[in-house]
Tab-separated table of C-alpha atoms in Angstrom:
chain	number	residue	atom	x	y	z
X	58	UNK	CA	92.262	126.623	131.053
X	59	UNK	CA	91.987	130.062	130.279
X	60	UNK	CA	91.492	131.646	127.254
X	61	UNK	CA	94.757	134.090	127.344
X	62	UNK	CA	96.702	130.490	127.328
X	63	UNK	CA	94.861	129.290	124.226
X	64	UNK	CA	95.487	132.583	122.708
X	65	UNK	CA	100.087	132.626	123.716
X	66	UNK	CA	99.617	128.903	122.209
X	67	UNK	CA	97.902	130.084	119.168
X	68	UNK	CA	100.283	133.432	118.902
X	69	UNK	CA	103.141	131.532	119.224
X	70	UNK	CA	102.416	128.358	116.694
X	71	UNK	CA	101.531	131.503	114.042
X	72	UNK	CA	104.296	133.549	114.852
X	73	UNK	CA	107.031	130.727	114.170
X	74	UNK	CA	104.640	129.681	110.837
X	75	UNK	CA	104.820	133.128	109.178
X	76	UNK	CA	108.405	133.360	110.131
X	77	UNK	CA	108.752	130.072	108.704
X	78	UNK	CA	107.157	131.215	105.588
X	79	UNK	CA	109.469	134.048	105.447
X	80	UNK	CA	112.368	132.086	105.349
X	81	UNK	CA	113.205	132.656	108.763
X	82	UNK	CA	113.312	129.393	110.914
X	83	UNK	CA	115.102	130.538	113.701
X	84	UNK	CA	115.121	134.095	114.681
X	85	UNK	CA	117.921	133.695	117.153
X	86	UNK	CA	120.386	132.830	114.645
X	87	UNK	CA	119.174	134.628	112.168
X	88	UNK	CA	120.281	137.719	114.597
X	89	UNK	CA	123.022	135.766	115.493
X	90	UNK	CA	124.302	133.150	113.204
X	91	UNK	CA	124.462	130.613	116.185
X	92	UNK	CA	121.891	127.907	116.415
X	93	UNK	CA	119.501	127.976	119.308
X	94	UNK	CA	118.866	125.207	121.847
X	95	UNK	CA	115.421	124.850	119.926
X	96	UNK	CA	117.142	124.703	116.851
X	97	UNK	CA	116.196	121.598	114.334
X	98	UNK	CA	112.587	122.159	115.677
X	99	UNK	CA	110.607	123.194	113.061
X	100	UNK	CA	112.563	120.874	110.539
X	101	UNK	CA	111.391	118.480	112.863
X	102	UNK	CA	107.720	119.014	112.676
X	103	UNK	CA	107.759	120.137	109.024
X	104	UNK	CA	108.953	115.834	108.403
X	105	UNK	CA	106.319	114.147	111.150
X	106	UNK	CA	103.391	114.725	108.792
X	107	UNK	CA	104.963	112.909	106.607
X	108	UNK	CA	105.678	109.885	108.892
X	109	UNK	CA	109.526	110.893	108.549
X	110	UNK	CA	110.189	109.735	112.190
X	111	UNK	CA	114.282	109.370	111.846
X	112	UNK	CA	114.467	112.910	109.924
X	113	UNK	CA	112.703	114.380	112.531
X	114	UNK	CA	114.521	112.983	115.560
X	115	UNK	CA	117.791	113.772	113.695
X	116	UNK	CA	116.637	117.344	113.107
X	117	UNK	CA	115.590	117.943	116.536
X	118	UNK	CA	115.840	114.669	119.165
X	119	UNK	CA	113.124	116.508	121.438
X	120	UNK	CA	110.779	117.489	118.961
X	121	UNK	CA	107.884	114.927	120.653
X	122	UNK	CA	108.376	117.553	124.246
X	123	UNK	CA	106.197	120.285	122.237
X	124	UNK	CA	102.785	119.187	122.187
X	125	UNK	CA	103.335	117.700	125.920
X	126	UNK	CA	104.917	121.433	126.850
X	127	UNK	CA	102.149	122.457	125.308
X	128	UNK	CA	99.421	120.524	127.353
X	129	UNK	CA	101.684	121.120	130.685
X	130	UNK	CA	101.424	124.905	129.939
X	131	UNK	CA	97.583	124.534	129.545
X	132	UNK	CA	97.228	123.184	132.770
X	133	UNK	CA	99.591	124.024	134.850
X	134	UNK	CA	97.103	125.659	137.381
X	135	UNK	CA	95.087	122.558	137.414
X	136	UNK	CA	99.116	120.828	138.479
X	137	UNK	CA	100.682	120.858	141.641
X	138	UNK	CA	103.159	123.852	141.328
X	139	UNK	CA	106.170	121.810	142.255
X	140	UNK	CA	105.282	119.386	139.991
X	141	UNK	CA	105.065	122.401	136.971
X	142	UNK	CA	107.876	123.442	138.084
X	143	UNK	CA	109.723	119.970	138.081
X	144	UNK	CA	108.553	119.465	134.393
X	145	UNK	CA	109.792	122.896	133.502
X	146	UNK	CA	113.091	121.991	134.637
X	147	UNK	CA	113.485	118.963	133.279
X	148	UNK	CA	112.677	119.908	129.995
X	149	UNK	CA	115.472	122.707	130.531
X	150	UNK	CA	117.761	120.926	131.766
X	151	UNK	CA	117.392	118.101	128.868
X	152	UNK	CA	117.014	120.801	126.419
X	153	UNK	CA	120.576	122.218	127.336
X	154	UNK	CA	121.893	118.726	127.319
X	155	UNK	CA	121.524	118.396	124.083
X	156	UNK	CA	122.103	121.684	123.040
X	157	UNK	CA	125.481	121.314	124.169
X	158	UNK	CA	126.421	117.758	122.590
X	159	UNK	CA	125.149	119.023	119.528
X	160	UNK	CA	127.469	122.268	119.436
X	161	UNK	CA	130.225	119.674	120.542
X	162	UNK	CA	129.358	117.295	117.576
X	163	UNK	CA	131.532	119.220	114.560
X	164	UNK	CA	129.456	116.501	112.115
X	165	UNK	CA	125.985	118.403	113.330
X	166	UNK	CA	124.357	119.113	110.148
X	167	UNK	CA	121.852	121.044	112.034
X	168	UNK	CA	123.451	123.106	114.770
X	169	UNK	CA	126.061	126.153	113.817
X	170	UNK	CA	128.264	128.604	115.113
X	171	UNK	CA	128.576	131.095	113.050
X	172	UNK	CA	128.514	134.385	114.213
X	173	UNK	CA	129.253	136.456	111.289
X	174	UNK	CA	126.233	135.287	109.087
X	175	UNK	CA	124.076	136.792	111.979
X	176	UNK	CA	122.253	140.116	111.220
X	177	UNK	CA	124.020	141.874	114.251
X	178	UNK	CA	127.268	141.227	113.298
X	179	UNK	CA	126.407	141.858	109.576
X	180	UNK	CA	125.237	145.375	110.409
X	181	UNK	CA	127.900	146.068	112.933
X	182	UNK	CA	130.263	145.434	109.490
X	183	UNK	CA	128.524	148.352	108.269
X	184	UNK	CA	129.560	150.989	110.561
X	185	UNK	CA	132.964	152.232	110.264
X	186	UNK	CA	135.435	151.368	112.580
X	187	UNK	CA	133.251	148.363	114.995
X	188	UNK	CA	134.441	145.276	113.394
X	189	UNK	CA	136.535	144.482	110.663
């Protein structure tokens, strides 16, 4: 384990926490008004200390992959590559799964489409003549 990995870990946990500080939980669809795949997560994490198992799964059902992406990013070079590369996949692949029933599921109380709360579209309002 290198220390550049422990550092992208580290970046990345503080990055999301001061965005989530800043009232920004998702930066995706705060650009873009729709939900991410990842969306739900830090909902999700924000109820586990508090033993709020069922609120987390319903905010985000794959919330528990994090700290195991986490450890399979730490080691990966101490992995056989196909097998990173398997678990890489997989997590994709189930990650789009239920992306996708959850943008099919109109009673999602998590996951939205709506592009014209995003910031793009919002400014593109502003210039004359783009959108109406």
């Amino acid at each position: 384990m290198k220390k550049q990995d422990l550092a992208a870990v580290a970046l990345i946990a503080a990055l999301y926490t001061a965005l989530h500080f800043l009232g920004v939980g998702c930066p995706i669809k705060a650009l873009t008004g729709v939900s991410c795949a990842g969306c739900g997560m830090t909902r999700a994490w924000l109820a586990v200390p508090g033993g709020h198992w069922a609120e987390a799964f319903a905010c985000h059902p794959l919330f528990w992959v994090v700290p195991l992406a986490a450890l399979v990013f730490l080691f990966r070079r101490r992995m056989p590559r196909r097998l990173f590369q398997g678990l890489v996949w997989a997590a994709a692949l189930a990650f789009v799964a239920v992306y996708a029933v959850r943008m099919a599921d109109p009673t999602d109380q998590v996951v939205v489409f709506a592009p014209e709360t995003g910031l793009i579209v919002r400014t593109l309002r502003q210039l004359p003549g783009l959108l109406p």
